[in-house]
Structure formats: structure tokens, C-alpha cells
XYZ file of C-alpha atoms in Angstrom:
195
model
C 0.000 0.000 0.000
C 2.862 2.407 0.905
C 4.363 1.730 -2.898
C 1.132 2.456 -4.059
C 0.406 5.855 -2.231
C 3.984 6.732 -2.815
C 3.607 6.444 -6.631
C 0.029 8.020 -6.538
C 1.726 11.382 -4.682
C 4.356 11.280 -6.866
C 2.046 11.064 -9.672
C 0.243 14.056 -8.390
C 3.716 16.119 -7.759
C 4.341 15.454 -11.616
C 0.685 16.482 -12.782
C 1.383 19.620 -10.758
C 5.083 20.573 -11.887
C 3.728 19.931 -15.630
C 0.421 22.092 -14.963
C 3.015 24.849 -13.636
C 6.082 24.814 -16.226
C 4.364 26.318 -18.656
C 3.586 29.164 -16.726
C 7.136 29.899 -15.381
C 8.666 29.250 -18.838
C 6.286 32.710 -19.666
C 6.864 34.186 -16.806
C 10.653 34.012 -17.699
C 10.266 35.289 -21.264
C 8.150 38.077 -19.703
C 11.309 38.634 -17.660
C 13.810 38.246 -20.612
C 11.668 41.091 -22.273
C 11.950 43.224 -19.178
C 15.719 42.659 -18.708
C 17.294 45.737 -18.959
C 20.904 45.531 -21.668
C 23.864 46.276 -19.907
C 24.328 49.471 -21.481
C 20.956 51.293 -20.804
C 21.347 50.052 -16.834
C 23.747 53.276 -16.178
C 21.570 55.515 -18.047
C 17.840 54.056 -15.751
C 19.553 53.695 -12.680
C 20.810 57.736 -13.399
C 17.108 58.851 -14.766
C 15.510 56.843 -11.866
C 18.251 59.123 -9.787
C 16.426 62.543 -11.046
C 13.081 61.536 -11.198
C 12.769 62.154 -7.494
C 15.840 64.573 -6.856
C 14.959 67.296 -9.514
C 11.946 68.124 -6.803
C 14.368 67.959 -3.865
C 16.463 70.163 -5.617
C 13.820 72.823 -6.684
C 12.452 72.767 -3.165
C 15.907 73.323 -1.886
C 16.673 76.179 -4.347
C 13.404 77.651 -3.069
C 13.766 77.325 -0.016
C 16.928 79.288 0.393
C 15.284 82.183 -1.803
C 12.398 82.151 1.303
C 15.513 81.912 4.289
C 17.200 84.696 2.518
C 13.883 87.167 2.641
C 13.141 86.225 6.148
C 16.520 86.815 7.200
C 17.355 90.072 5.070
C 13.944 90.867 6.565
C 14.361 91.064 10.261
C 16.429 87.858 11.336
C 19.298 89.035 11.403
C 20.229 92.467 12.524
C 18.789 95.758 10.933
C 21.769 97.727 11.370
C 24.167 95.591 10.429
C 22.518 94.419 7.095
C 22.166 98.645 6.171
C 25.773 99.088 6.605
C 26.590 96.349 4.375
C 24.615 98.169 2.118
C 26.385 101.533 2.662
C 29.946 99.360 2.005
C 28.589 99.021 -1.585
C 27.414 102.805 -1.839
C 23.667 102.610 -0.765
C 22.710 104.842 2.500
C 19.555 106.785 4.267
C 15.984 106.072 2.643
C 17.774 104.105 -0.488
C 19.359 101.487 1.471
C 15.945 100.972 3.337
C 14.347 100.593 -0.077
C 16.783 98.343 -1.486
C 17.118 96.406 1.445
C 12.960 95.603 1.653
C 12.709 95.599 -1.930
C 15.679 92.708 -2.382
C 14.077 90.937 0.643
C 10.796 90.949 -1.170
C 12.201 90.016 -4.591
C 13.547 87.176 -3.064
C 10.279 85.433 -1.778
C 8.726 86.407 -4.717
C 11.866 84.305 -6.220
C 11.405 81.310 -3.720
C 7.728 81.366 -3.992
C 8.031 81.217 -7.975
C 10.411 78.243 -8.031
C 7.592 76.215 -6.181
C 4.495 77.339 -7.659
C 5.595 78.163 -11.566
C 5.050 76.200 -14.282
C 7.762 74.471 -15.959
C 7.574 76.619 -19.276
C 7.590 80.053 -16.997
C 10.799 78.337 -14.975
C 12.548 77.849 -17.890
C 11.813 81.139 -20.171
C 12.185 83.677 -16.559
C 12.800 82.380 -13.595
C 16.210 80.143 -13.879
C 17.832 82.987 -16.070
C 16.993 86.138 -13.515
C 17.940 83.795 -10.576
C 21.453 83.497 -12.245
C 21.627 86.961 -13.513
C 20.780 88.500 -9.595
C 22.752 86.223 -8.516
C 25.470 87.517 -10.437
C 24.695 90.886 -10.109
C 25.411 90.351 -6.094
C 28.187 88.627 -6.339
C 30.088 91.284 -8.673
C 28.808 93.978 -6.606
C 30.114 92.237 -3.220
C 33.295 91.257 -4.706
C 33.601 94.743 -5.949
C 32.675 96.361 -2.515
C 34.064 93.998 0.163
C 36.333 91.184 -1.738
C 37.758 89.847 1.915
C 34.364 87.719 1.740
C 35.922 85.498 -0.676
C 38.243 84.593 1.863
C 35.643 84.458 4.370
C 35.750 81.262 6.419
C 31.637 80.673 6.549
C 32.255 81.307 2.229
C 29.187 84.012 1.535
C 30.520 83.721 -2.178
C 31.792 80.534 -2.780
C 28.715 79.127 -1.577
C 26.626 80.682 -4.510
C 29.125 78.588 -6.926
C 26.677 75.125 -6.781
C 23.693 77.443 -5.879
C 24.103 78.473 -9.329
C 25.128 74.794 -10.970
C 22.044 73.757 -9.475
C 19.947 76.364 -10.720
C 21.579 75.436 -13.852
C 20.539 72.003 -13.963
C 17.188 72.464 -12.551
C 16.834 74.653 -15.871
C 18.569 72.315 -18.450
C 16.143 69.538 -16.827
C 13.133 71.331 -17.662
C 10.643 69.620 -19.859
C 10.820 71.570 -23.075
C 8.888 74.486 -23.858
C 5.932 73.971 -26.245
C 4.826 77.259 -27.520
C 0.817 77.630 -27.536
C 0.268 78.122 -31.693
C -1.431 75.996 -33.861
C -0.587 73.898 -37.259
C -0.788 76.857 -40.050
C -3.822 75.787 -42.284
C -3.279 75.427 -45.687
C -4.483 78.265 -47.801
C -8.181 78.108 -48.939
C -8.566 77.654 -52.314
C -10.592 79.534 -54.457
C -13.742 78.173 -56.102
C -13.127 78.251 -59.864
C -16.128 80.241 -60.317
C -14.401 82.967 -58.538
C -12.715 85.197 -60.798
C -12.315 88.298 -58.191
C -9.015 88.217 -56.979
């Protein structure tokens, strides 16, 4: 009886493993068509990369546009941020203005990198970022060039502020301009003889 149930289970092993073979032989050409080559591996494992830290990066980038308002704003002391001003020639009333109106600028700045869409980020916001960010760091380097050899590195600092900038604008989706196919010209019935 033993032999007999042993070569009834073992029947019933067999009826299984051929019921499931061909299943896993499809399963593994489903898998041979999702293998990824060799050479494209690099290139998914880098896109896979940016997919979630081009966001990181734009919320960083805003986010230091927002910490620079709040401090230029009040954080850090009144005084002292209006005599940095005067260093590069600003004093009185038009230091206060600039001072508020650069604070300003830059949440409107921060705020824009977050809430923009992708064809506004690319066409205005990425190139006036770089451009004021230029404009302070000639004017700085101009007035008060000992902060390049500042320890805390107020200029050097802007260096991969701008290369991310930079990629965050090379990585935007491209810009599709709103017009239309042209139409063809209409032809003119033949009956029409006006020109």
C-alpha cells in the first residue's frame, strides 16, 4: 500500500510541476523582455536618480530664496545688514528701499520656483535667478572682496547654488509654444474670378 500511495503522490507532484512549467517558462520570457541591456542600466539607474531629486532640488533652491527674505527681513540684525549696504554705496531712505525691496524680490523668487510652471521656470525664472545672482556677487566682490576669503564662504557658496539652478533649468521639460498647425491656404472656387 505504501508503494502504491507513494507512486500516486508522486504522480500528483508530476501532474502539478507539468500544470506549472508552462507558466514559469512565460513568466521568464516576460522577464527576458523586461531585462534591462547592460548598457541602458547606467543611463535608468541615473534617470531613476532625477526623477525624485529634480523636486528635492527645486524645493531646496526655493527654499533658500524664502531663508534669505526672512533673514534680510528682520532675522538678522537691521543695522548691520544697512551698513553692508552703505559698504557698496547705498545709505539713508535708499538702502531701506533696497534692502525691503531685495528681501521681497527674493520670496517672490522662492515662492516662484515652487508654484511656476515648468515653461515660466525655464523662459524667466532660472535665467533672472542666475543673472541677480550675479549681479550680487560682482557687486560684493567689488565692494568687500575679503568675503571670498571668508571662512563661513558668503561667495563661494553661490558657486553650486548656481550649478544647481543650472541644472534644474537644463532639466526642464521643453517648452511647447501655444500656436497651432498653419492651415493650408483656402482655395478659391473656380467660379471665382475676383481676386
Amino acid at each position: 500500500m505504501r508503494r502504491t500511495s507513494a507512486i500516486g503522490g508522486g504522480c500528483i507532484a508530476m501532474r502539478a510541476y507539468v500544470a506549472v512549467l508552462p507558466i514559469a517558462r512565460a513568466q521568464k520570457r516576460k522577464a527576458a523582455k523586461l531585462a534591462v541591456p547592460a548598457h541602458r542600466a547606467e543611463a535608468l539607474r541615473r534617470a531613476s536618480w532625477l526623477q525624485w531629486m529634480l523636486p528635492l532640488r527645486r524645493v531646496s533652491v526655493a527654499l533658500v530664496w524664502i531663508w534669505t527674505f526672512a533673514v534680510s527681513i528682520g532675522l538678522y540684525p537691521r543695522d548691520q545688514s544697512l551698513a553692508l549696504l552703505a559698504r557698496v554705496g547705498a545709505s539713508g531712505a535708499w538702502a531701506e528701499l533696497l534692502l525691503d525691496g531685495a528681501a521681497l524680490f527674493d520670496l517672490a523668487l522662492g515662492i516662484g520656483t515652487l508654484v511656476l510652471p515648468a515653461a515660466w521656470r525655464a523662459r524667466v525664472l532660472w535665467p533672472l535667478q542666475l543673472a541677480l545672482i550675479a549681479f550680487y556677487m560682482a557687486a560684493i566682490s567689488w565692494a568687500m572682496p575679503e568675503f571670498w576669503l571668508h571662512p563661513f564662504g558668503p561667495l563661494s557658496k553661490n558657486l553650486p547654488m548656481c550649478a544647481a539652478i543650472v541644472l534644474l533649468w537644463a532639466m526642464e521639460p521643453p517648452v511647447r509654444r501655444g500656436r497651432r498647425a498653419a492651415r493650408p491656404p483656402r482655395e478659391k472656387p473656380p467660379w471665382n474670378t475676383s481676386s
